[in-house]
Tab-separated table of C-alpha atoms and ligand atoms in Angstrom:
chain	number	residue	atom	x	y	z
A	756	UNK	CA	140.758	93.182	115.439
A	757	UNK	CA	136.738	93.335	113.838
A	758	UNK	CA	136.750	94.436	110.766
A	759	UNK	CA	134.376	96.402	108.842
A	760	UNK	CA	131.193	94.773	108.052
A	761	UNK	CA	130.837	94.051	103.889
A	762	UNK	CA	127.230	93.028	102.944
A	763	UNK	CA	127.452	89.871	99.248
A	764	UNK	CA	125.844	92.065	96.693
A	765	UNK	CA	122.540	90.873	96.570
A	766	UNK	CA	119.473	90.694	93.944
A	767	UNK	CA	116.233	90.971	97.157
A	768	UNK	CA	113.285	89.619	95.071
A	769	UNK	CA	111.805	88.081	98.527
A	770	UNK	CA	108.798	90.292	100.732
A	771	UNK	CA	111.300	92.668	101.397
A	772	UNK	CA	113.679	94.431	101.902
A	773	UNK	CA	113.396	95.217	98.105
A	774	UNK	CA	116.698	96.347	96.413
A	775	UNK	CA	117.430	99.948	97.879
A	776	UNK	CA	117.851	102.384	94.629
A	777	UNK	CA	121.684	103.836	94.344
A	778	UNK	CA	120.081	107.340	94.313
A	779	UNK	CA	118.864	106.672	98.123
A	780	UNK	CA	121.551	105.219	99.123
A	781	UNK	CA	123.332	108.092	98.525
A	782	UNK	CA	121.157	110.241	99.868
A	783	UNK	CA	121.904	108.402	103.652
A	784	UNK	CA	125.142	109.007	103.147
A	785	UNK	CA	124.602	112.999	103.174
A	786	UNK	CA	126.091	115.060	106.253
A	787	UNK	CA	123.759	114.689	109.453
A	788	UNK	CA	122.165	117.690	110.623
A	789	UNK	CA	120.247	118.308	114.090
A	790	UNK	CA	116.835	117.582	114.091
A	791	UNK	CA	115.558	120.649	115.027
A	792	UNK	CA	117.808	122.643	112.330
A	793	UNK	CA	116.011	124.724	110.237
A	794	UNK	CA	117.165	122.786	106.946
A	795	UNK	CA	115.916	119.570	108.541
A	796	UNK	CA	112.077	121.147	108.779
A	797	UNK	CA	112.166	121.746	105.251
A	798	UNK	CA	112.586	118.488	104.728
A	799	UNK	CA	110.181	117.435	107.354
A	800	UNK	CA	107.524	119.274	105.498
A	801	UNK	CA	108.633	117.832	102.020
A	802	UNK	CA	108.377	114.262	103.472
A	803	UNK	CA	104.293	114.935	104.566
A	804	UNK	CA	103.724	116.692	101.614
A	805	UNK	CA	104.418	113.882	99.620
A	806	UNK	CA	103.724	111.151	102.005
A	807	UNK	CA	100.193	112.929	101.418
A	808	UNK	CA	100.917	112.344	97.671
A	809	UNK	CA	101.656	109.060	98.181
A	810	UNK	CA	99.032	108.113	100.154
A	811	UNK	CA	96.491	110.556	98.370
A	812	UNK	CA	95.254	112.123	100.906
A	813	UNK	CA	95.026	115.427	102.506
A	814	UNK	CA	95.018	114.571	105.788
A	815	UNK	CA	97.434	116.737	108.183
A	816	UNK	CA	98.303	113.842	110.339
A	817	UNK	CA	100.195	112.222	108.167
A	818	UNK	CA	104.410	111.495	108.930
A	819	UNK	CA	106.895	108.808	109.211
A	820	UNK	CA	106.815	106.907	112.616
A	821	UNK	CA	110.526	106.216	113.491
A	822	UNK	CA	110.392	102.495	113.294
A	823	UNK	CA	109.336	99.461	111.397
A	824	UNK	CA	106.236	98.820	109.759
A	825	UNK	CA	105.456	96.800	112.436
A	826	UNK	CA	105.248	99.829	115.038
A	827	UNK	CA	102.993	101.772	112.417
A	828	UNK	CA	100.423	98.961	112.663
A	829	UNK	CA	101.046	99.104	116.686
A	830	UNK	CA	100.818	103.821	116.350
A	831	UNK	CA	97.258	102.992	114.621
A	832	UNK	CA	95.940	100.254	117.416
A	833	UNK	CA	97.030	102.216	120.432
A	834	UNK	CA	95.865	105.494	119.558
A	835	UNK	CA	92.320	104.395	117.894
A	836	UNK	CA	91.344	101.553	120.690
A	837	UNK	CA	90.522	102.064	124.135
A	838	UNK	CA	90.431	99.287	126.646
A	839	UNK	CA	86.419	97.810	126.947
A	840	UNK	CA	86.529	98.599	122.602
A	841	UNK	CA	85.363	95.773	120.508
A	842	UNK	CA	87.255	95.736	117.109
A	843	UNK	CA	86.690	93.249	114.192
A	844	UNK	CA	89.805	92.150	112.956
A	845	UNK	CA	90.098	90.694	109.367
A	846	UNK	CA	91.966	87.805	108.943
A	847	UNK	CA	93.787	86.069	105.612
A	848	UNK	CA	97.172	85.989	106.675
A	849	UNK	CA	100.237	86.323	109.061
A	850	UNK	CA	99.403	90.463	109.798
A	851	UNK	CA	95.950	90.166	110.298
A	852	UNK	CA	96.580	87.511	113.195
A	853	UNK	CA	99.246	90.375	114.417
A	854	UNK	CA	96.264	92.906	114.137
A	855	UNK	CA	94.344	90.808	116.896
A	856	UNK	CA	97.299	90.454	119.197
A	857	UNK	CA	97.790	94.873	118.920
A	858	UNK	CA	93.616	94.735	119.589
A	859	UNK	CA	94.007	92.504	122.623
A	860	UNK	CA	97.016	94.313	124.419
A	861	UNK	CA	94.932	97.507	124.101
A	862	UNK	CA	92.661	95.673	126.798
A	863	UNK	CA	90.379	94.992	123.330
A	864	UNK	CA	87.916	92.431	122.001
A	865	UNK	CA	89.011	91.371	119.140
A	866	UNK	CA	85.845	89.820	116.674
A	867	UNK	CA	88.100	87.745	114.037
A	868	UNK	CA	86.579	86.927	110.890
A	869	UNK	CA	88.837	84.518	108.757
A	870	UNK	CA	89.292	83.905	105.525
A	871	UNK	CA	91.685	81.355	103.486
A	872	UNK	CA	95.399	82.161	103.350
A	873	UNK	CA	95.798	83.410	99.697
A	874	UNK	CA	92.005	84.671	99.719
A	875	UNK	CA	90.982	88.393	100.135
A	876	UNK	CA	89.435	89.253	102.650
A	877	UNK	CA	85.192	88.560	101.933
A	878	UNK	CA	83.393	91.692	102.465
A	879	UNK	CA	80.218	89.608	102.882
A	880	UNK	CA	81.465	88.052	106.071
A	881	UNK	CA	82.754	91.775	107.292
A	882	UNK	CA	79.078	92.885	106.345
A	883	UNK	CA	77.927	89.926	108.864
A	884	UNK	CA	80.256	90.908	111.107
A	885	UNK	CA	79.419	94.523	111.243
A	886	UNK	CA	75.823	93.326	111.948
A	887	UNK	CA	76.070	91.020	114.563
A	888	UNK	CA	78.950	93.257	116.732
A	889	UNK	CA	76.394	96.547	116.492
A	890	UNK	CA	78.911	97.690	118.934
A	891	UNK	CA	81.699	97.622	117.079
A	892	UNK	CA	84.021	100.552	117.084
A	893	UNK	CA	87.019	99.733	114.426
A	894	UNK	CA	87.449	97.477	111.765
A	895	UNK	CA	90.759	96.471	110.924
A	896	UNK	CA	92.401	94.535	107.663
A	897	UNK	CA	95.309	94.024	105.568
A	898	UNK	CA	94.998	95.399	102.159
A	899	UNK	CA	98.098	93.722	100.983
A	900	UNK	CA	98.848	90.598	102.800
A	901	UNK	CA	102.382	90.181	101.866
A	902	UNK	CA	102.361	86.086	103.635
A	903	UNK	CA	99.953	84.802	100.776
A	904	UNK	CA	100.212	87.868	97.917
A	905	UNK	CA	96.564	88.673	98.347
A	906	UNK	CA	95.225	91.407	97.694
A	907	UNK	CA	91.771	92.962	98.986
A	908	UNK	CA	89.094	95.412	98.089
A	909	UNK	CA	89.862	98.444	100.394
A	910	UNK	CA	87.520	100.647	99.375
A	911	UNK	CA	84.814	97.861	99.524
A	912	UNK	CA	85.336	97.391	103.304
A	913	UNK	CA	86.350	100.818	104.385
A	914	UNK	CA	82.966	101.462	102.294
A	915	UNK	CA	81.146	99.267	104.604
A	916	UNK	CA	82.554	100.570	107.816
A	917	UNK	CA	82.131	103.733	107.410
A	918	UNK	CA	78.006	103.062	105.955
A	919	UNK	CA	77.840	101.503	110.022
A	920	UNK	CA	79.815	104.310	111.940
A	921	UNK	CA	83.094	102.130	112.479
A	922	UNK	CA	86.355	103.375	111.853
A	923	UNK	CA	89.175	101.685	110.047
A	924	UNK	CA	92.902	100.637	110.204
A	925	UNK	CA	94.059	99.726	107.033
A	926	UNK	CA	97.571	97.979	106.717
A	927	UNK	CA	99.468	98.688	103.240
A	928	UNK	CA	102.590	98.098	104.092
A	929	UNK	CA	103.316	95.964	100.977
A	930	UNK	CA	100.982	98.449	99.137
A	931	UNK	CA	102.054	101.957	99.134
A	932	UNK	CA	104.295	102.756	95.722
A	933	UNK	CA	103.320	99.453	93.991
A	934	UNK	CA	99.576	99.554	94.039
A	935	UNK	CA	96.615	101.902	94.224
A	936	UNK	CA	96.175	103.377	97.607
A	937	UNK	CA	93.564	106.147	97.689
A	938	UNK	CA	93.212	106.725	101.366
A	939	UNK	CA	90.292	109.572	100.784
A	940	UNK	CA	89.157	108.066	98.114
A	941	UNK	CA	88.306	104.578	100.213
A	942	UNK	CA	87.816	106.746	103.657
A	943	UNK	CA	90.095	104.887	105.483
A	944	UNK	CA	91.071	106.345	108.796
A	945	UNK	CA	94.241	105.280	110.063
A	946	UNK	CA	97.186	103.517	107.737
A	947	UNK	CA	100.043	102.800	107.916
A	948	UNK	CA	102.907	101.351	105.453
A	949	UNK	CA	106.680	100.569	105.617
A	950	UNK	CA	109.069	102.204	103.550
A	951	UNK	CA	111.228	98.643	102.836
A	952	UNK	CA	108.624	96.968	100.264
A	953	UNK	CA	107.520	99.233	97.175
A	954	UNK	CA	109.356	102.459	98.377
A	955	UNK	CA	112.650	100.389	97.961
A	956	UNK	CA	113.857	102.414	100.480
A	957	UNK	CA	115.933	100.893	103.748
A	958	UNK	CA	113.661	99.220	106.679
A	959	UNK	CA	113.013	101.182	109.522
A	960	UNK	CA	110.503	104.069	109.281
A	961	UNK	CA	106.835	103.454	108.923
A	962	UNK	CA	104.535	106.022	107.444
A	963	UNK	CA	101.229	106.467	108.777
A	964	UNK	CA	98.302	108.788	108.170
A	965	UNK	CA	95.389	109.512	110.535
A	966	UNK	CA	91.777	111.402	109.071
A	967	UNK	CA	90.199	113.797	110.617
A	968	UNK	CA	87.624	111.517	112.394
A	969	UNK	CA	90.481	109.340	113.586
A	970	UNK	CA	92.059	112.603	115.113
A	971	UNK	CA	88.998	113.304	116.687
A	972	UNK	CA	88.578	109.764	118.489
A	973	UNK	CA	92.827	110.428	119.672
A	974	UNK	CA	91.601	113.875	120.792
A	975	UNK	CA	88.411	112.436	122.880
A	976	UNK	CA	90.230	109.707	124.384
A	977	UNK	CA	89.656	109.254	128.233
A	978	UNK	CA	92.425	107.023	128.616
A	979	UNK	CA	95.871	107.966	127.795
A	980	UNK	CA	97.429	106.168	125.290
A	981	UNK	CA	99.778	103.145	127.002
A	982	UNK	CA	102.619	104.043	124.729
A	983	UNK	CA	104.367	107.069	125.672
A	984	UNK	CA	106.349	106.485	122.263
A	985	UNK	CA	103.901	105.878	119.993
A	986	UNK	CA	101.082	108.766	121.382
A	987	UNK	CA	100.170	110.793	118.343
A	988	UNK	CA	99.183	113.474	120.537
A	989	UNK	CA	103.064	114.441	121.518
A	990	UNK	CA	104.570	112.791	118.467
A	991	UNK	CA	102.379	115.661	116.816
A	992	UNK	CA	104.464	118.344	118.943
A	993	UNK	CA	107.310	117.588	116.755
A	994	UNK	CA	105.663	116.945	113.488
A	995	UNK	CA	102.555	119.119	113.489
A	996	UNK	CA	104.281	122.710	112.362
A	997	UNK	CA	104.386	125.539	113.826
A	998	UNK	CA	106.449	125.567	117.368
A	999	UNK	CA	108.258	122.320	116.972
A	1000	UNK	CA	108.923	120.976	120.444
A	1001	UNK	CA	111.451	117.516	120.771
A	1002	UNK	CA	109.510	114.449	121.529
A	1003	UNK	CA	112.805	111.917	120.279
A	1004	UNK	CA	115.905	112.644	117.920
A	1005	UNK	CA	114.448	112.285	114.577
A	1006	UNK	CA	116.746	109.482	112.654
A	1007	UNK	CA	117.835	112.282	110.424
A	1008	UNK	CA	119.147	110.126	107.735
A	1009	UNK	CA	117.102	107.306	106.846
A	1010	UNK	CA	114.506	110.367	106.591
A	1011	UNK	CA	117.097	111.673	103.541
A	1012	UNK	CA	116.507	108.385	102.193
A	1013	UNK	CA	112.640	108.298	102.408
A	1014	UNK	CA	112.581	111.784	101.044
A	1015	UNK	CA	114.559	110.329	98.372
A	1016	UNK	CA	112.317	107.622	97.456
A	1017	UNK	CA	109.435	109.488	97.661
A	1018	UNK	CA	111.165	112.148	95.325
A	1019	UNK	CA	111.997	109.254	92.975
A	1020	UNK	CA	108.335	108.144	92.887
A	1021	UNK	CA	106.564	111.746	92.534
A	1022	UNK	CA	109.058	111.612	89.051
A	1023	UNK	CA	107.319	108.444	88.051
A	1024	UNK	CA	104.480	108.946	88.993
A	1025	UNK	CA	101.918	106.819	90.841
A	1026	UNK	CA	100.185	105.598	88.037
A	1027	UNK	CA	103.391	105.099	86.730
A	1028	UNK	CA	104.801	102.866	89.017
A	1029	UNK	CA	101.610	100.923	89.481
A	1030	UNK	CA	101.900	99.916	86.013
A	1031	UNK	CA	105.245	98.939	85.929
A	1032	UNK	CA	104.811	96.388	88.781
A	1033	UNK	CA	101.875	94.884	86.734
A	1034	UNK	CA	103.804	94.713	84.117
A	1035	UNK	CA	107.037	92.389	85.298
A	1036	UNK	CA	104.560	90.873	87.376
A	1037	UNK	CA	102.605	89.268	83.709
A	1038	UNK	CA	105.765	89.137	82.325
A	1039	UNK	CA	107.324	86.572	85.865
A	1040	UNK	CA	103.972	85.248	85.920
A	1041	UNK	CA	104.125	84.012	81.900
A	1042	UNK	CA	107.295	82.414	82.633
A	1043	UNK	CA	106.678	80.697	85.945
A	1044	UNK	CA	103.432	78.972	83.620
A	1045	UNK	CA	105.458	78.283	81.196
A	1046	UNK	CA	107.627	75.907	83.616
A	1047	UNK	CA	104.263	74.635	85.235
A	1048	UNK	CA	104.914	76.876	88.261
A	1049	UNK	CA	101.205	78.000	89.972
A	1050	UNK	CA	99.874	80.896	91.684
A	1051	UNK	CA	98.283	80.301	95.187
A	1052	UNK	CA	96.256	83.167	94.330
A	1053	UNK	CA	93.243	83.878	91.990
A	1054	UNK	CA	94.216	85.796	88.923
A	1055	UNK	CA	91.704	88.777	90.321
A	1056	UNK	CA	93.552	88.987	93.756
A	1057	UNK	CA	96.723	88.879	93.152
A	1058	UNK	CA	99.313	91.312	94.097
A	1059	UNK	CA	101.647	92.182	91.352
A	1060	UNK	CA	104.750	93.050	93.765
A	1061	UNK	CA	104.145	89.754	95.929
A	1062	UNK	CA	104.009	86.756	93.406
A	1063	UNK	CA	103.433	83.009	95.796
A	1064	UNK	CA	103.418	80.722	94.210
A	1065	UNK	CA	103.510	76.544	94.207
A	1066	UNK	CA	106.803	74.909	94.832
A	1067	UNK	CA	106.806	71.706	92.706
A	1068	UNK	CA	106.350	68.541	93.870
A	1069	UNK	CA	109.391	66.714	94.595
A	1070	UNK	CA	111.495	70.133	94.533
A	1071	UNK	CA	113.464	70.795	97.528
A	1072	UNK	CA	112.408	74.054	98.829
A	1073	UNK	CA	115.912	74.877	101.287
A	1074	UNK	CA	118.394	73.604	98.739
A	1075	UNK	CA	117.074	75.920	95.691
A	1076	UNK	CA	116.778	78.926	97.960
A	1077	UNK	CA	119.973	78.041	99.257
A	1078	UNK	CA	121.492	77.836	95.728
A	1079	UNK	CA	120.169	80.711	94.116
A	1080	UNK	CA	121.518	82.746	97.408
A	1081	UNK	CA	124.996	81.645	97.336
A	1082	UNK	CA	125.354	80.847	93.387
A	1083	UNK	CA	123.141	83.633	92.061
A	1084	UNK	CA	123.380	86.334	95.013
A	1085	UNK	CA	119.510	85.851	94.442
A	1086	UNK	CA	117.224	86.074	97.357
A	1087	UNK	CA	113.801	85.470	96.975
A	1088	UNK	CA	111.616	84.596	100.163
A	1089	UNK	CA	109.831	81.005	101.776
A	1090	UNK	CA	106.630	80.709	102.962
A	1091	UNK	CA	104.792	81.830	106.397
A	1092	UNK	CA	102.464	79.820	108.635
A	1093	UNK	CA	100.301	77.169	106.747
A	1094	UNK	CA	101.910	77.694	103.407
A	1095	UNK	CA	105.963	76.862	105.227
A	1096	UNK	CA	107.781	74.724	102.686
A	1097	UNK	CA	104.632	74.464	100.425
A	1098	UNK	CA	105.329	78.260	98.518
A	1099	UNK	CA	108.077	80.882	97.249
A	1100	UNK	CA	107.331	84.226	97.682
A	1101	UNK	CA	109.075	86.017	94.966
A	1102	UNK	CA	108.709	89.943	95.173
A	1103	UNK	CA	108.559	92.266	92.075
A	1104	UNK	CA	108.730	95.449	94.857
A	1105	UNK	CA	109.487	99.342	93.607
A	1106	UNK	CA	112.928	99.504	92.068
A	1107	UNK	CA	113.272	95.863	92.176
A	1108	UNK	CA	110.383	95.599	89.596
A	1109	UNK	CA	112.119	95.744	86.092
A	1110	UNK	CA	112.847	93.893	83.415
A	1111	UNK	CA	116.361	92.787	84.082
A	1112	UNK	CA	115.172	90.637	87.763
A	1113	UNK	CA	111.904	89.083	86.070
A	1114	UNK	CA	114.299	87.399	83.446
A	1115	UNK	CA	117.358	86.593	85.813
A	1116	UNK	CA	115.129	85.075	88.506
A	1117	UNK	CA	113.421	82.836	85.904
A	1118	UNK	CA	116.777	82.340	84.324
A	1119	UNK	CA	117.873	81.016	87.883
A	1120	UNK	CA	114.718	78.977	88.548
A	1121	UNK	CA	114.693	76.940	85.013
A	1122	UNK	CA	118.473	76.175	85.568
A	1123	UNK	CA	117.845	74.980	89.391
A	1124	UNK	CA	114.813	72.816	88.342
A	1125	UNK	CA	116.030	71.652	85.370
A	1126	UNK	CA	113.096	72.826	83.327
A	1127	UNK	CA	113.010	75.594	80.246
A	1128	UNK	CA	110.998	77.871	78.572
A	1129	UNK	CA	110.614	80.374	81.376
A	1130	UNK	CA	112.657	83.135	80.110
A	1131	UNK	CA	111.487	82.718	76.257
A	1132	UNK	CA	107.978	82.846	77.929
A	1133	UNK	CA	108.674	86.410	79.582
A	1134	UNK	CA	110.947	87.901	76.984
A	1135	UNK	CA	108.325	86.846	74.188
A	1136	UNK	CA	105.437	89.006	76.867
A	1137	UNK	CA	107.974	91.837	76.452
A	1138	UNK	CA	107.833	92.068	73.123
A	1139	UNK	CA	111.345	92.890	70.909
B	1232	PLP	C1	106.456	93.803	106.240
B	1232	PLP	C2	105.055	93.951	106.757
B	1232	PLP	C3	104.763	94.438	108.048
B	1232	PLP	C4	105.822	94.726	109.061
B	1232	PLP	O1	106.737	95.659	108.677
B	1232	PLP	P1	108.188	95.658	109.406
B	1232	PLP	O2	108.863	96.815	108.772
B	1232	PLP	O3	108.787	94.337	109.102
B	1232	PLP	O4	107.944	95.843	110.860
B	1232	PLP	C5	103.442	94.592	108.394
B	1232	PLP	N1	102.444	94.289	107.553
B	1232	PLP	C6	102.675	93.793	106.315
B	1232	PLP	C7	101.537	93.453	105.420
B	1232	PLP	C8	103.991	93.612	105.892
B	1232	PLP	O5	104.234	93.111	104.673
């Protein structure tokens, strides 16, 4: 006979999943309802309204896809990009390479300007870009590139688009909850997030938001969009108001949950929260210096919930992961690409970011490479 399945008790201080706060987890434990109940559209609405606060915007096309992060980024390429479209794709990390593959199955051209893994993304070279593709109709780039921890100017480039008539797809998955997003205020036009990362909620649902101009371009299309799925146009029928038709059973619980996290961060507060993940992340960051552990990324860049940094030399990177995993119940996550065996990523994402993980990871890490000061380092930045 299979017996039930018991997840180890785990600290997740990798690129997510973060930890998943109690309070959410018992919110997906709540009774199901149907999906077209009455009580569930209350909810529905309370999970745009504050997606909208989350993502401050107004925008009205703004709701949880029903799947990863990863079909998010796929909602905001198939809708926006017709086949014969050129699109210039940004490039500093694992999803911006994922961004030209999405461009390319829309029967796109993808223009990919490329920057250094653990660089942000250089709005000079997107100015260049913009110039020499006149014909351009979207420009697309990671705002927090969660394989290097870097972190780039949003409202910079969705500045410069928008100056030259393009529109843009802006991926904050590793963003939303732990950093500023200000969707109106940069005039981005389609983005999408995840709710695993700085939500700390479970994997699995991806909110996206769409501006008016971006609903315009869905609404002109002369193609329809290749994924029946994924089609804002009918996933709107469900989520728009009014008559609510059924497009596909709504996965009623793990929409508890987000409404749960997002509850939990309107109580923060955004600024809030933003400062409390810069805050561990100095604190992690004075230890891992005090143990002569580097950042891959400048000071200016970096992303306080996605911390990559330098393994040692000489340090084997499999056995310490492996170790703190099975002695500490630690998990924190390798590197991706170019930086494979050469970095840790060590997230400091949503309710994962506090006090108590910044001092047990380095606790772990000084004991596992032999080396001290770590923890004195962080718990003298926190002060008595
Ligand atoms: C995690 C992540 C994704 C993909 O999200 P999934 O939920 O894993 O599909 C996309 N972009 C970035 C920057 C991410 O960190």
């Amino acid at each position: 006979m299979t017996r039930s399945f018991h997840p180890p008790v785990r600290t997740l201080m990798g690129p997510g999943p973060s930890d998943v706060n109690p309070r959410i987890l018992e919110a997906l434990s709540r009774p199901t309802i149907g999906h077209l109940d009455p009580a569930f559209i209350g909810l529905m609405d309370d999970v745009k309204r504050l997606l909208q606060f989350a993502f401050r915007t107004q925008n009205s096309l703004t709701l949880p896809i029903s799947a990863p992060g990863s079909a998010g980024m796929e909602c905001c390429f198939v809708n926006l990009v017709q086949p014969g479209d050129k699109v210039i794709v940004a490039q500093n990390g694992v999803f911006g390479g994922r961004m030209k593959e999405n461009v390319e199955r829309c029967g796109a051209t993808a223009i990919l300007v490329q920057d250094d893994w653990g660089a942000a993304v250089d709005p000079h070279k997107i100015e260049d870009a913009i110039r020499s593709h006149p014909d351009a109709k979207v420009l697309a780039f990671v705002h927090a590139e969660t394989s290097t921890g870097a972190r780039s100017d949003a409202e910079t480039l969705c500045g410069l688009a928008r100056k030259a008539g393009l529109l843009t797809i802006v991926d904050t998955v590793t963003g939303l909850g732990g950093i500023d997003v200000n969707v109106d205020g940069w005039g981005a036009d389609a983005v999408y997030s995840g709710t695993q990362k700085c939500l700390s909620c479970i994997p699995g649902l991806s909110p996206v938001t769409f501006s008016s101009r971006a609903q315009e371009t869905i609404q002109k299309r002369e193609k329809k969009v290749q994924s029946w799925f994924l089609d804002m146009g009918l996933v709107m029928a469900y989520w728009g108001g009014g008559q609510r038709a059924y497009h596909h059973t709504a996965p009623i619980n793990m929409l508890y949950g987000l409404h749960e996290a997002l509850v939990i961060l309107e109580e923060e507060g955004l600024e809030n929260a933003w400062a409390r993940h810069a805050r561990h992340h100095a604190a992690l960051a004075a230890g891992l210096a005090a143990i002569g552990i580097e950042f891959v990324v400048a000071a200016e860049h970096r992303l306080p919930q996605l911390n990559c940094v330098r393994i040692p030399a000489g340090v084997d990177d499999a056995l310490v992961r492996r170790r703190l995993l099975e002695e500490y119940q630690l998990e924190i996550g390798s590197g991706l690409g170019p930086l494979a065996g050469k970095v840790w990523r060590i997230g400091l994402m949503g309710f994962a970011a506090n006090r108590t993980n910044v001092l047990f990871c380095l606790g772990a890490l000084e004991a596992l490479l032999a080396r001290t000061g770590a923890v004195a380092a962080a718990r003298e930045f926190y002060g008595p």
